[in-house]
Amino acid sequence: MYKSTQIIRIFLLSLLLCCSWKAVQAAYPDKPVKIIIGFPAGGPLDAHIRLLVDRLQSALGQTVIVDYKAGAGGAVGAQYVAQSPADGYTVLLANTGTMVINPAIYTKSPYDTLKDFQPIARTAQQPLALIVNKDVQANTLKEFIAYAKANPGKLNYGSASNGGISHLVTEMLKSETGIFIAHIPFKGSAPAFTDLIAGHVQFMAESVPQAANYVKQGKIKALAVTSAKRNPALPNTPTAIETGVANLEVVGFYGILAPKGTPPDVVNKLSQAFKETLESPDIQKKMTDQGADPAYLNADQFSKFLAAEMPRWAKAVKQAGAKLD
């Protein structure tokens, strides 16, 4: 009888512990979720997440904090998240450069995209705009190429970082057209735009949403976009392919990733929250008006997307001859 009572007690205790653990899991998130950006405030990633935060907080039922750990083309922020607890409370908002170009362009990367992260959701895709300081004597991409060839070594281009998409796309343009313009990397898009507007650099390739804002203010000129079709945010700007000067079709992406080992139910909760946010009609309209495409992929789809993007960008890096220590 004593033994039977003990067995029942053990069974009930096990059942209680199991239920308690499930209750803890079901409670996620029970504290603020922190989204890390590997670039300074004021850049395209920052603008993107600020657009989503309010609805994301409603979907999660919890506060969302945006934090910045800038450096090394987003690598500082990525490494920080990769080494954070895999509990869903610290995630990364990253772009094409951080996740698929850095591993190809740097000889030593502090993280492995496919091994160190659990993809959560792709949130957007967007082309780049090829832009110049308003005083540059060129109003089309063809005119800029001619101007650069007539002034070798006198022009500079800025980028958000060494190894980022804004760096690589300009190197691809240089390789295809035979122009020479010197690279000046910045710690994020915001300071790069400041120097472009001031005329310290003459050219940039940057995300359409931020570039379109400055174009509409008359602070810079847009020569082309790198999408297959014209972008709604810059309807009068031709595609690079349309210009007949460069065969550039490049579309970048933004996405959320968590540390490897994050529990599947937490991954699903986060992914669904982003899905709900991105399916909101007002969010979709705002993103489209800014020049971005709401392009949600769930965790599994985003994982497969990244696995396909890695070799594609490694090939682009090799063809452009871009390599960094």
Coordinates of C-alpha atoms in Angstrom, one line a residue:
M1 CA 0.0 0.0 0.0
Y2 CA 2.8 2.4 0.9
K3 CA 4.6 1.6 -2.4
S4 CA 1.4 2.3 -4.3
T5 CA 0.9 5.6 -2.6
Q6 CA 4.5 6.6 -3.4
I7 CA 4.0 5.7 -7.1
I8 CA 0.8 7.8 -7.2
R9 CA 2.6 10.7 -5.6
I10 CA 5.5 10.5 -8.0
F11 CA 3.0 10.3 -10.9
L12 CA 1.1 13.3 -9.7
L13 CA 4.3 15.3 -9.1
S14 CA 5.5 14.5 -12.6
L15 CA 2.2 15.5 -14.0
L16 CA 2.3 18.8 -12.1
L17 CA 5.8 19.6 -13.2
C18 CA 4.9 18.8 -16.8
C19 CA 1.8 21.1 -16.7
S20 CA 3.9 23.8 -15.0
W21 CA 6.5 23.6 -17.7
K22 CA 3.9 23.8 -20.4
A23 CA 2.4 26.8 -18.7
V24 CA 5.8 28.5 -18.6
Q25 CA 6.3 27.8 -22.3
A26 CA 2.8 29.0 -23.2
A27 CA 3.5 32.3 -21.3
Y28 CA 6.1 33.4 -23.9
P29 CA 6.7 36.2 -24.0
D30 CA 6.4 37.3 -20.4
K31 CA 8.9 40.1 -20.6
P32 CA 10.1 42.6 -23.3
V33 CA 11.6 41.2 -26.5
K34 CA 14.7 43.0 -27.7
I35 CA 15.5 43.4 -31.4
I36 CA 19.2 44.0 -32.1
I37 CA 20.3 46.0 -35.2
G38 CA 23.9 45.8 -36.2
F39 CA 23.9 49.4 -37.5
P40 CA 23.4 52.9 -36.0
A41 CA 20.0 54.4 -35.5
G42 CA 18.6 56.3 -38.4
G43 CA 19.4 53.8 -41.1
P44 CA 17.1 51.7 -43.3
L45 CA 16.8 48.8 -40.8
D46 CA 15.9 51.2 -38.1
A47 CA 13.2 52.8 -40.2
H48 CA 11.9 49.4 -41.2
I49 CA 11.4 48.1 -37.7
R50 CA 10.0 51.4 -36.4
L51 CA 7.2 50.9 -38.9
L52 CA 6.4 47.5 -37.5
V53 CA 6.9 47.9 -33.7
D54 CA 3.4 49.1 -32.6
R55 CA 1.6 46.2 -34.4
L56 CA 4.3 43.7 -33.4
Q57 CA 3.8 44.7 -29.7
S58 CA 0.1 44.1 -30.1
A59 CA 0.6 40.7 -31.7
L60 CA 3.1 39.6 -29.0
G61 CA 1.3 41.2 -26.1
Q62 CA 4.6 42.5 -24.9
T63 CA 6.9 45.5 -25.2
V64 CA 9.5 45.4 -28.1
I65 CA 12.8 47.2 -27.5
V66 CA 15.1 48.2 -30.4
D67 CA 18.8 48.2 -29.5
Y68 CA 21.8 49.1 -31.7
K69 CA 25.1 47.3 -31.7
A70 CA 26.8 48.8 -34.7
G71 CA 30.1 47.7 -36.3
A72 CA 31.8 45.6 -39.0
G73 CA 28.9 45.6 -41.4
G74 CA 26.4 44.4 -38.9
A75 CA 28.7 41.6 -37.7
V76 CA 29.0 43.0 -34.1
G77 CA 25.2 42.8 -33.7
A78 CA 25.0 39.4 -35.3
Q79 CA 27.7 38.0 -33.1
Y80 CA 26.0 39.4 -30.0
V81 CA 22.7 37.7 -30.9
A82 CA 24.4 34.4 -31.8
Q83 CA 25.9 34.3 -28.3
S84 CA 22.7 35.4 -26.5
P85 CA 20.5 32.9 -24.6
A86 CA 18.3 30.9 -27.0
D87 CA 15.0 31.9 -25.3
G88 CA 13.4 34.3 -27.9
Y89 CA 14.0 37.4 -25.9
T90 CA 17.0 38.6 -28.0
V91 CA 16.7 38.5 -31.7
L92 CA 18.4 40.1 -34.7
L93 CA 17.0 42.2 -37.5
A94 CA 19.5 41.7 -40.3
N95 CA 19.9 42.5 -44.0
T96 CA 21.4 40.8 -47.0
G97 CA 24.9 42.2 -46.3
T98 CA 25.0 40.9 -42.7
M99 CA 23.7 37.4 -43.4
V100 CA 24.8 36.3 -46.8
I101 CA 27.4 38.8 -48.1
N102 CA 29.6 39.1 -45.0
P103 CA 30.4 35.4 -44.9
A104 CA 31.5 35.5 -48.5
I105 CA 33.4 38.7 -48.5
Y106 CA 35.3 38.4 -45.2
T107 CA 38.1 35.8 -45.0
K108 CA 37.2 35.3 -41.3
S109 CA 33.6 35.7 -40.1
P110 CA 32.8 35.6 -36.4
Y111 CA 29.5 33.7 -37.1
D112 CA 28.1 31.1 -39.5
T113 CA 24.7 32.2 -40.8
L114 CA 23.3 28.7 -41.2
K115 CA 24.8 27.1 -38.1
D116 CA 24.6 29.9 -35.5
F117 CA 21.1 31.2 -36.1
Q118 CA 17.5 30.1 -36.2
P119 CA 15.7 32.0 -38.9
I120 CA 12.3 33.4 -37.7
A121 CA 10.8 35.4 -40.6
R122 CA 11.8 37.3 -43.7
T123 CA 10.1 40.7 -43.4
A124 CA 10.8 42.6 -46.6
Q125 CA 12.6 42.7 -49.9
Q126 CA 13.7 45.9 -51.6
P127 CA 15.9 47.1 -54.5
L128 CA 18.6 49.7 -54.2
A129 CA 18.7 53.1 -55.8
L130 CA 21.8 54.4 -57.6
I131 CA 22.1 57.9 -56.3
V132 CA 24.4 61.0 -56.6
N133 CA 24.9 64.3 -54.9
K134 CA 22.7 66.9 -56.5
D135 CA 25.7 68.9 -57.8
V136 CA 27.1 66.0 -59.8
Q137 CA 27.0 66.8 -63.5
A138 CA 24.9 63.8 -64.4
N139 CA 21.1 63.2 -64.5
T140 CA 21.1 59.7 -65.9
L141 CA 23.2 56.6 -65.2
K142 CA 24.7 56.8 -68.7
E143 CA 25.8 60.4 -68.1
F144 CA 27.3 59.4 -64.7
I145 CA 29.3 56.6 -66.3
A146 CA 30.7 59.0 -68.9
Y147 CA 31.4 61.6 -66.2
A148 CA 33.3 59.0 -64.1
K149 CA 35.3 57.9 -67.1
A150 CA 36.2 61.5 -67.9
N151 CA 37.3 62.1 -64.2
P152 CA 39.2 59.0 -63.2
G153 CA 40.2 59.0 -59.5
K154 CA 38.2 62.1 -58.7
L155 CA 35.0 60.5 -57.5
N156 CA 34.2 58.7 -54.3
Y157 CA 31.3 56.4 -53.4
G158 CA 30.0 55.8 -49.9
S159 CA 28.5 52.6 -48.4
A160 CA 26.9 51.6 -45.1
S161 CA 29.9 49.4 -44.4
N162 CA 32.7 47.3 -45.9
G163 CA 31.1 44.1 -47.3
G164 CA 27.5 45.3 -47.3
I165 CA 25.2 45.2 -50.2
S166 CA 25.7 49.0 -50.9
H167 CA 29.4 48.2 -51.2
L168 CA 29.1 45.1 -53.4
V169 CA 26.5 46.5 -55.8
T170 CA 28.7 49.5 -56.6
E171 CA 31.7 47.1 -57.1
M172 CA 29.5 45.1 -59.5
L173 CA 28.7 48.4 -61.4
K174 CA 32.4 49.3 -61.6
S175 CA 33.3 45.8 -62.8
E176 CA 30.6 45.9 -65.6
T177 CA 31.2 49.5 -66.8
G178 CA 34.9 49.9 -66.3
I179 CA 34.7 53.0 -64.2
F180 CA 36.9 53.8 -61.2
I181 CA 35.5 55.4 -58.1
A182 CA 37.1 55.1 -54.7
H183 CA 35.2 53.4 -51.8
I184 CA 34.6 55.2 -48.5
P185 CA 32.9 52.9 -46.0
F186 CA 30.8 54.4 -43.2
K187 CA 29.4 53.0 -40.0
G188 CA 25.8 52.8 -41.3
S189 CA 23.7 54.4 -43.9
A190 CA 22.8 57.5 -41.9
P191 CA 26.3 59.0 -41.8
A192 CA 26.9 57.9 -45.4
F193 CA 23.9 59.9 -46.5
T194 CA 25.1 62.9 -44.6
D195 CA 28.3 62.9 -46.5
L196 CA 26.6 62.3 -49.8
I197 CA 24.3 65.2 -49.3
A198 CA 27.3 67.4 -48.3
G199 CA 29.2 66.3 -51.4
H200 CA 32.0 64.6 -49.6
V201 CA 31.1 61.5 -51.5
Q202 CA 29.4 61.7 -54.9
F203 CA 27.7 58.3 -55.4
M204 CA 25.9 55.6 -53.4
A205 CA 23.8 52.5 -53.9
E206 CA 21.3 52.4 -51.1
S207 CA 17.9 51.0 -50.2
V208 CA 15.0 52.7 -52.1
P209 CA 12.9 53.7 -49.0
Q210 CA 15.6 55.9 -47.5
A211 CA 16.9 57.1 -50.9
A212 CA 13.5 58.1 -52.1
N213 CA 12.9 60.2 -49.0
Y214 CA 16.0 62.4 -49.8
V215 CA 15.2 62.4 -53.6
K216 CA 11.7 63.8 -52.9
Q217 CA 13.3 66.5 -50.7
G218 CA 15.6 67.5 -53.6
K219 CA 18.7 66.7 -51.6
I220 CA 20.1 64.0 -54.0
K221 CA 19.4 62.7 -57.5
A222 CA 18.3 59.1 -58.4
L223 CA 19.8 57.7 -61.6
A224 CA 18.4 54.1 -61.5
V225 CA 17.0 51.4 -59.4
T226 CA 18.2 47.8 -59.3
S227 CA 14.9 46.0 -59.5
A228 CA 13.5 44.3 -62.6
K229 CA 10.6 46.8 -62.7
R230 CA 10.4 50.5 -61.7
N231 CA 9.7 51.1 -58.0
P232 CA 6.5 52.9 -56.9
A233 CA 8.5 55.1 -54.6
L234 CA 10.6 56.4 -57.5
P235 CA 8.2 56.0 -60.5
N236 CA 10.2 58.3 -62.8
T237 CA 13.5 56.6 -62.2
P238 CA 14.4 53.8 -64.7
T239 CA 15.8 50.4 -63.8
A240 CA 19.5 50.0 -64.3
I241 CA 18.7 47.4 -67.1
E242 CA 16.4 50.0 -68.8
T243 CA 19.3 52.4 -69.1
G244 CA 21.2 50.0 -71.2
V245 CA 24.4 50.8 -69.3
A246 CA 24.4 48.0 -66.6
N247 CA 22.8 44.6 -66.3
L248 CA 22.1 45.0 -62.6
E249 CA 19.2 43.3 -61.0
V250 CA 19.7 43.2 -57.3
V251 CA 17.1 42.9 -54.5
G252 CA 18.0 42.8 -50.9
F253 CA 16.1 41.4 -48.0
Y254 CA 15.5 42.1 -44.3
G255 CA 14.7 39.3 -41.8
I256 CA 14.6 38.3 -38.1
L257 CA 16.8 35.6 -36.7
A258 CA 17.3 34.1 -33.2
P259 CA 20.1 32.2 -31.6
K260 CA 20.4 28.6 -32.7
G261 CA 18.5 26.3 -30.3
T262 CA 15.6 28.6 -29.7
P263 CA 12.6 26.4 -28.8
P264 CA 10.2 25.6 -31.8
D265 CA 7.1 27.0 -30.0
V266 CA 8.9 30.3 -29.4
V267 CA 10.1 30.4 -33.0
N268 CA 6.5 29.8 -34.2
K269 CA 5.1 32.5 -31.8
L270 CA 7.6 35.1 -33.1
S271 CA 7.1 34.1 -36.7
Q272 CA 3.3 34.3 -36.5
A273 CA 3.5 37.7 -34.8
F274 CA 5.6 39.0 -37.7
K275 CA 3.1 37.4 -40.2
E276 CA 0.2 39.1 -38.5
T277 CA 2.0 42.4 -38.5
L278 CA 3.1 42.3 -42.2
E279 CA -0.4 41.2 -43.3
S280 CA -1.9 44.4 -41.9
P281 CA -3.2 46.5 -44.9
D282 CA -1.9 49.8 -43.5
I283 CA 1.6 48.4 -42.9
Q284 CA 1.7 46.9 -46.4
K285 CA 0.6 50.3 -47.9
K286 CA 3.2 52.2 -45.9
M287 CA 6.0 49.8 -46.9
T288 CA 5.0 49.8 -50.6
D289 CA 4.8 53.6 -50.6
Q290 CA 8.3 53.7 -49.2
G291 CA 9.6 51.4 -51.9
A292 CA 9.8 48.1 -50.0
D293 CA 8.0 44.9 -50.7
P294 CA 6.3 43.2 -47.7
A295 CA 7.7 39.7 -48.3
Y296 CA 7.0 37.5 -45.3
L297 CA 8.5 34.0 -45.2
N298 CA 8.0 31.7 -42.2
A299 CA 10.8 30.1 -40.3
D300 CA 11.2 27.1 -42.5
Q301 CA 10.8 29.1 -45.8
F302 CA 13.3 31.7 -44.6
S303 CA 15.8 29.0 -43.7
K304 CA 15.5 27.5 -47.2
F305 CA 15.8 31.0 -48.7
L306 CA 19.0 31.8 -46.8
A307 CA 20.5 28.4 -47.9
A308 CA 19.8 29.3 -51.5
E309 CA 21.1 32.9 -51.2
M310 CA 24.5 32.0 -49.7
P311 CA 26.0 30.5 -52.8
R312 CA 24.4 33.0 -55.1
W313 CA 26.0 35.9 -53.3
A314 CA 29.3 34.1 -52.9
K315 CA 29.4 33.9 -56.7
A316 CA 28.6 37.6 -57.0
V317 CA 31.4 38.5 -54.5
K318 CA 33.9 36.4 -56.5
Q319 CA 32.8 37.9 -59.9
A320 CA 33.1 41.4 -58.4
G321 CA 36.5 40.6 -57.0
A322 CA 35.6 42.0 -53.6
K323 CA 37.4 40.5 -50.6
L324 CA 38.1 41.8 -47.1
D325 CA 40.3 40.6 -44.2

